[in-house]
mmCIF file of C-alpha atoms in Angstrom:
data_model
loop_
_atom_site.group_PDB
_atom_site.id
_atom_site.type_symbol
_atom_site.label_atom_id
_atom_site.label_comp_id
_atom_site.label_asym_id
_atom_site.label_seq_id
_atom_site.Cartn_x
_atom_site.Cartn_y
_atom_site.Cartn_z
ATOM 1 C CA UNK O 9 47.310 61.000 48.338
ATOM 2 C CA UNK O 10 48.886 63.157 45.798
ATOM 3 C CA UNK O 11 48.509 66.677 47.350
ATOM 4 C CA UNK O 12 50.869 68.989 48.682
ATOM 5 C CA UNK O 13 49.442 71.705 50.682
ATOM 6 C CA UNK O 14 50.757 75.113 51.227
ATOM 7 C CA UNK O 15 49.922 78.027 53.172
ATOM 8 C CA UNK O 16 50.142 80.786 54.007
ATOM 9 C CA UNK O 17 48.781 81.941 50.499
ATOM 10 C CA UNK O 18 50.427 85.243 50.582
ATOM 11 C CA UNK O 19 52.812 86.854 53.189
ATOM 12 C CA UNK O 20 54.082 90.354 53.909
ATOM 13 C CA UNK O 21 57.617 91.005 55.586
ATOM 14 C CA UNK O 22 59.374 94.048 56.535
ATOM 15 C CA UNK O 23 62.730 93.799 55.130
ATOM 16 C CA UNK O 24 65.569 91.810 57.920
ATOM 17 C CA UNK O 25 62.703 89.901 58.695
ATOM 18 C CA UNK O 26 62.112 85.991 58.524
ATOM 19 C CA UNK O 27 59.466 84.742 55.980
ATOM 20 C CA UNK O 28 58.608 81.311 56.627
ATOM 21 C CA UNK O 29 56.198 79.180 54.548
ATOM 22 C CA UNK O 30 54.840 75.702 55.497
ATOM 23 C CA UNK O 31 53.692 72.589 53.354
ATOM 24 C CA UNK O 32 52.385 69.329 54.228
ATOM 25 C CA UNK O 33 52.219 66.599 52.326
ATOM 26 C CA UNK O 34 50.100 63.325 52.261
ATOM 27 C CA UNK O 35 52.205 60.232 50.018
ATOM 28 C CA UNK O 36 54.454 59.201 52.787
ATOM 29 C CA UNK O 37 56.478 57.764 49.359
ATOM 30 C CA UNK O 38 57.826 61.100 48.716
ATOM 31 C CA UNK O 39 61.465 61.088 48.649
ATOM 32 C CA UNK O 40 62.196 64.920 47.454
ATOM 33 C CA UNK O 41 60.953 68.031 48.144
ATOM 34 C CA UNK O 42 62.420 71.211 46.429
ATOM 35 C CA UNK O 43 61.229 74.756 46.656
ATOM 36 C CA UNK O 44 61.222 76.950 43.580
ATOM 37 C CA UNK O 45 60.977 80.651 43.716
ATOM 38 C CA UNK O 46 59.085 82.363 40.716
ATOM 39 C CA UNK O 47 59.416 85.720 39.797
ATOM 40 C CA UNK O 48 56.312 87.457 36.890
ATOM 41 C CA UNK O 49 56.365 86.087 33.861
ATOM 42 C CA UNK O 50 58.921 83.951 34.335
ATOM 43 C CA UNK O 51 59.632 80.652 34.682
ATOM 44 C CA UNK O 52 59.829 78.612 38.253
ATOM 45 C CA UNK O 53 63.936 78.715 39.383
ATOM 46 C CA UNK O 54 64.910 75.766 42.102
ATOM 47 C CA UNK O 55 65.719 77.035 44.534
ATOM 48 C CA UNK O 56 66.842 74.212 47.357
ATOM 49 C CA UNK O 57 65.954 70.968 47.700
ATOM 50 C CA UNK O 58 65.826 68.342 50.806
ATOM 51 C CA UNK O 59 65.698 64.184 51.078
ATOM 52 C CA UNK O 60 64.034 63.196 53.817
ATOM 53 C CA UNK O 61 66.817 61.463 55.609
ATOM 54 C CA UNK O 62 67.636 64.597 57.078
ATOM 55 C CA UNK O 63 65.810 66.982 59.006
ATOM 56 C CA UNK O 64 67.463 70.455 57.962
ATOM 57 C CA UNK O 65 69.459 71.885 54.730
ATOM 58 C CA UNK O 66 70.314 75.337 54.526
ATOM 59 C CA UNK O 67 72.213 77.163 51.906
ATOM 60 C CA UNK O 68 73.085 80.980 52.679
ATOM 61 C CA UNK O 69 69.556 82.766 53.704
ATOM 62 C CA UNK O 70 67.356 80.039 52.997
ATOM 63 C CA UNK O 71 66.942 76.980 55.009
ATOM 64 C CA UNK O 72 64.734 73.842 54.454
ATOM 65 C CA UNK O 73 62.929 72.288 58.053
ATOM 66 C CA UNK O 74 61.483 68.926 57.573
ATOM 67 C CA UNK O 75 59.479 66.956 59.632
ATOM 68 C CA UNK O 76 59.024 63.305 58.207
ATOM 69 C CA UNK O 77 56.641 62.154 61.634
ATOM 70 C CA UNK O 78 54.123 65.216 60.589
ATOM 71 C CA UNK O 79 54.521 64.775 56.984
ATOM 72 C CA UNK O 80 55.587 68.863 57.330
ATOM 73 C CA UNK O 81 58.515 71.047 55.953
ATOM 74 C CA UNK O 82 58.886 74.640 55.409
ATOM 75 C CA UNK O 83 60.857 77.185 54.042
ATOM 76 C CA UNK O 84 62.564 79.541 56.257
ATOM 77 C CA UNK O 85 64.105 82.917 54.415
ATOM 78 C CA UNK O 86 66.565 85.044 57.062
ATOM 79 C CA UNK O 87 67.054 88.317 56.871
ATOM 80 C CA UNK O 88 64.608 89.154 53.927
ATOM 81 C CA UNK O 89 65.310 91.522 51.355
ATOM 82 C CA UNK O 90 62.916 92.986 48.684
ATOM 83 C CA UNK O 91 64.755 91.184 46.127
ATOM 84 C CA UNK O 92 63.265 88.212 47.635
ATOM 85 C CA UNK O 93 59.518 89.065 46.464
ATOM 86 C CA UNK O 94 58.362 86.486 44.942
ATOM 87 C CA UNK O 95 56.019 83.430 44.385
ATOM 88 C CA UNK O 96 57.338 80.586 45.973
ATOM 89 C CA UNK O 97 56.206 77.010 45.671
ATOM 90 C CA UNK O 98 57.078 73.874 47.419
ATOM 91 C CA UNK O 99 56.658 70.433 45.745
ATOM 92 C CA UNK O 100 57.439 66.921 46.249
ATOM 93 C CA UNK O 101 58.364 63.644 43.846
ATOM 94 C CA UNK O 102 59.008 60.544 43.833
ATOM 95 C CA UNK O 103 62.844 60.654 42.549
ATOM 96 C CA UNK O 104 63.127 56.742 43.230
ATOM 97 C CA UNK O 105 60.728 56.039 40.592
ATOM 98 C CA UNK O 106 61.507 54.879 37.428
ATOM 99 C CA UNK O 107 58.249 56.529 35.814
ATOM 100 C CA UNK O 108 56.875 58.740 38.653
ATOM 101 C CA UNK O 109 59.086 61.589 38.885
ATOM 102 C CA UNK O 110 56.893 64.296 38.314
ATOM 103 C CA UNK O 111 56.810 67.577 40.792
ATOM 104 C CA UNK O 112 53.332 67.404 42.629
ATOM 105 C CA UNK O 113 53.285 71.484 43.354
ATOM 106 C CA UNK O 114 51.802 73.638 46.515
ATOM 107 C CA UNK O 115 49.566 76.147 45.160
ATOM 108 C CA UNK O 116 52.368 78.894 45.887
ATOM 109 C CA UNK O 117 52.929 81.807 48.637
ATOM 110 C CA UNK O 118 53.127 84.999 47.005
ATOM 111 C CA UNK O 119 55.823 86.817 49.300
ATOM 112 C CA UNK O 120 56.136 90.408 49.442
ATOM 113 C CA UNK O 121 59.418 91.467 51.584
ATOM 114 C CA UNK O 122 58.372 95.430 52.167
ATOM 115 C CA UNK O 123 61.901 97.923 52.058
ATOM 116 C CA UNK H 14 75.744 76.591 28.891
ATOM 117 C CA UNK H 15 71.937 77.905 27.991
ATOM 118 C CA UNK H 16 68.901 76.844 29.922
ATOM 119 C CA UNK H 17 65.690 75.524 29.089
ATOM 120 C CA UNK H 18 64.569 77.017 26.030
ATOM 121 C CA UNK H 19 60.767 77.843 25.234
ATOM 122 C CA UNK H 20 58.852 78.849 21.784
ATOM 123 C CA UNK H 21 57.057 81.262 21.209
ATOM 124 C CA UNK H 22 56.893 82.742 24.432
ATOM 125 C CA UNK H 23 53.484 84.102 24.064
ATOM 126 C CA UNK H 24 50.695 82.669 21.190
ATOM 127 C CA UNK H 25 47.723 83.899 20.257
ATOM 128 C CA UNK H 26 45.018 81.118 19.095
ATOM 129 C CA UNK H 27 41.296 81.323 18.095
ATOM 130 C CA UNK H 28 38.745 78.769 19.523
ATOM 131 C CA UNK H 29 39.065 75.767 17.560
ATOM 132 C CA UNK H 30 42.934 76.270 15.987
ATOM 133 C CA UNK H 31 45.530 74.144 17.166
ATOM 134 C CA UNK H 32 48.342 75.126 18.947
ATOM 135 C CA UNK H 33 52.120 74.077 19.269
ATOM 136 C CA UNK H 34 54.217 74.817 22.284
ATOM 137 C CA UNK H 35 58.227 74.095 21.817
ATOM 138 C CA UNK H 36 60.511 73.019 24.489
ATOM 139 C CA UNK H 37 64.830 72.501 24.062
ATOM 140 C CA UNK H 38 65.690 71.189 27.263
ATOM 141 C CA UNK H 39 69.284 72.107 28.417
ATOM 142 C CA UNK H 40 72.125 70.436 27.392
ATOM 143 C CA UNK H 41 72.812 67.079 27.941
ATOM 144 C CA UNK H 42 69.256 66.918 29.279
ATOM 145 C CA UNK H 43 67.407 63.688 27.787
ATOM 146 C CA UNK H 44 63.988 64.392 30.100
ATOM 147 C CA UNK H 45 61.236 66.582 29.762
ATOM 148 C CA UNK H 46 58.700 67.506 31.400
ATOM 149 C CA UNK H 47 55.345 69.686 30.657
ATOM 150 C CA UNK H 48 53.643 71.716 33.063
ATOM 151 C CA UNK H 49 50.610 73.625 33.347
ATOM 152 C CA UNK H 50 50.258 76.611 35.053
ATOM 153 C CA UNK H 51 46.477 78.519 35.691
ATOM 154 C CA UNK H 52 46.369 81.632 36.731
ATOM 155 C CA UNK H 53 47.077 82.554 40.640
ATOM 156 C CA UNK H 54 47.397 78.494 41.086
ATOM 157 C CA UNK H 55 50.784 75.977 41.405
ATOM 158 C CA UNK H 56 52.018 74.267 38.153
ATOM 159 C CA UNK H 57 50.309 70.570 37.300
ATOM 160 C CA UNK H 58 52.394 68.052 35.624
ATOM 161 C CA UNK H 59 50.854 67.121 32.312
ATOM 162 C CA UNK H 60 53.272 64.493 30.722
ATOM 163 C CA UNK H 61 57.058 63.219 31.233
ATOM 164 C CA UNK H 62 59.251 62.399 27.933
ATOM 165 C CA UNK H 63 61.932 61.107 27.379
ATOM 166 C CA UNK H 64 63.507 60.581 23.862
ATOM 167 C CA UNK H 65 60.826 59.191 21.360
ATOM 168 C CA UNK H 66 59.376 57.695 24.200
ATOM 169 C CA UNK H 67 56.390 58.910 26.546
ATOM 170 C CA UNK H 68 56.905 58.082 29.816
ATOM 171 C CA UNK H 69 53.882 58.898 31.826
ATOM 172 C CA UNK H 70 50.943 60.678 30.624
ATOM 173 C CA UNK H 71 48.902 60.492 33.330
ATOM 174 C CA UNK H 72 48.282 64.347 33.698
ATOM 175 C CA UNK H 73 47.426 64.947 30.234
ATOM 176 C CA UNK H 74 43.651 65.952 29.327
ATOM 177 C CA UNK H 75 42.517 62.647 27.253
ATOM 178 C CA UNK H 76 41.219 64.553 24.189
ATOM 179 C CA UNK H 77 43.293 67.378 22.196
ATOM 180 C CA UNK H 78 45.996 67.085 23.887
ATOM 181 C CA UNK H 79 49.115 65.423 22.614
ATOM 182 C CA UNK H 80 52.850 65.374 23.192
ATOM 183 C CA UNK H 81 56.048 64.223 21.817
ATOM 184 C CA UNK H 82 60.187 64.340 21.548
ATOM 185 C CA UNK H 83 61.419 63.031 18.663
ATOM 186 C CA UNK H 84 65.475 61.617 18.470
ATOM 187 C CA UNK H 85 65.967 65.040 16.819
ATOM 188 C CA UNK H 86 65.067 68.231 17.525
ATOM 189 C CA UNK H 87 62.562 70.053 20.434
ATOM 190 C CA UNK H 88 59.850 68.658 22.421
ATOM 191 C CA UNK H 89 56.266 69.857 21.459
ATOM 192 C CA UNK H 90 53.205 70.199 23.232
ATOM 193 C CA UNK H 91 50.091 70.267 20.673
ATOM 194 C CA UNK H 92 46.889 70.917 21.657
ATOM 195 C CA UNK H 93 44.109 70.683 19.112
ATOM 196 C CA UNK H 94 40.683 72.165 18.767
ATOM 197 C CA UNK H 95 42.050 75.010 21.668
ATOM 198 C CA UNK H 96 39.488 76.158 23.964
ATOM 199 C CA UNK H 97 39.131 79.499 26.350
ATOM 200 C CA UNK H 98 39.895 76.870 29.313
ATOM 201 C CA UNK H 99 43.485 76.214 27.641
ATOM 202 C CA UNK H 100 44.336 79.512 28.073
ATOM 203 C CA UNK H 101 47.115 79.476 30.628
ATOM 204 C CA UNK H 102 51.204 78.989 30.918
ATOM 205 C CA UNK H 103 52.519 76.194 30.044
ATOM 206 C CA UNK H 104 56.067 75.227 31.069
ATOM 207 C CA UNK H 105 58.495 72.750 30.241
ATOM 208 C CA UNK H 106 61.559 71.412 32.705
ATOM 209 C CA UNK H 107 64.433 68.823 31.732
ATOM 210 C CA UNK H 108 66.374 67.034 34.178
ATOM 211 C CA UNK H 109 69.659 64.846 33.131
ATOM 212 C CA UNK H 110 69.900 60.874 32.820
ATOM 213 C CA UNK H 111 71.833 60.213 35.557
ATOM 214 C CA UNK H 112 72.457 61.615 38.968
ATOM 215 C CA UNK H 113 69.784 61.324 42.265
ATOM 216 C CA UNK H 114 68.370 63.661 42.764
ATOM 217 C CA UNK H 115 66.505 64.103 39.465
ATOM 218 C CA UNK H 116 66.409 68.046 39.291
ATOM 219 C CA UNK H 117 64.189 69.769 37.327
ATOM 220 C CA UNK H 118 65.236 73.055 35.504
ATOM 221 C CA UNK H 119 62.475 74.993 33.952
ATOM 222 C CA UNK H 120 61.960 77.013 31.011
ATOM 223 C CA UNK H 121 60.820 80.646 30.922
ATOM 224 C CA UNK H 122 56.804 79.283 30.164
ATOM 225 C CA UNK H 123 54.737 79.975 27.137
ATOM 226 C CA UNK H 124 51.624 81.934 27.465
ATOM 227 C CA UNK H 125 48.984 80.369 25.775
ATOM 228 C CA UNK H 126 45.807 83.342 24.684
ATOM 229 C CA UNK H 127 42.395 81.486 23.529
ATOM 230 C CA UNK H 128 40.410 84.302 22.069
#
């Protein structure tokens, strides 16, 4: 009930390209879902975030998708640049809660954006 | 304004020594949150703080493992009797009080050696 599932595991773009990476998620009590980008040896950076009231946020290249019937949203990065290599990770909470807020985390999409 | 801040950033511990991770969260932050991170896998919520108080523990192992945030000073992550199997990154995130949603910022992770 708690998972969040993520795919592809790792993805290779040439750069101007569109990466897109897909989770699905099973606790239909989710009420956030941000995606973090992580670069090596450092620590997870958010880097947008969506409520499920609405079906699409975008801010600059990135843009969230969600699709609250298929339990589904993904990341879409436009025109990809190899500054964008990185691990990125989707996750979900339950921000309502007064106790449950913890990120539940994909297992990550290491993204290589090729020059 | 300065970020999450983590001590040390990398630790060196024998089987069987205990070990103490250190988290500031950011300013005017009064949650934190403790992650673990294995290698090549997503991040796995361990244990949610807020001052002197635990909040919910649920993803802490039940033995060694032991965390607190005292009305002054950092939050710390203890782990006693370390194993090889603890070896891994371990990152903390702070959100604010107030405000929906309940972003997490995270700290730049310390990497935990069991020799």
């Amino acid at each position: 009930q708690q998972q969040v599932k993520q795919s592809p595991q790792s993805l290779i773009v040439q750069k101007g390209g569109i990466s897109i990476i897909n989770c699905a998620y099973e606790n239909t009590a989710f009420d956030y879902f941000p995606w973090y980008q992580q670069f090596p040896g450092k620590g997870p950076a958010l880097l947008i975030a969506i409520r499920p009231d609405v079906s699409e946020k975008k801010e600059g290249r990135f843009t969230i998708s969600f699709n609250k019937s298929a339990k589904q949203f993904s990341l879409h990065i436009m025109d990809s640049q190899p500054g964008d290599s990185a691990t990125y990770f989707c996750a979900a909470s339950l921000i309502s809660s007064g106790s449950a807020r913890q990120l539940t985390f994909g297992s990550g999409t290491q993204l290589t954006v090729l020059p | 304004n300065a970020g999450v801040m983590q001590n040390p950033r990398h630790l060196v511990r024998r089987r069987g020594q205990e070990a103490r991770l250190r988290c500031s969260p950011m300013k005017g932050h009064s949650h934190v949150y403790w992650y673990r991170q294995l290698p090549e896998e997503g991040l796995k919520f361990m244990v949610y703080l807020q001052k002197e108080n635990i909040i919910d523990e649920s993803g802490m192992p039940k033995e060694r493992f032991s965390a607190e945030f005292p009305k002054e000073g950092p939050s710390i992550l203890r782990i006693q009797q370390v194993v090889r199997g603890d070896s891994a990154a371990y990152f903390c995130a702070s959100s604010p009080r107030t405000g929906v949603p309940i972003e997490q910022y995270f700290g730049p992770g310390t990497r935990l050696t069991v020799t």
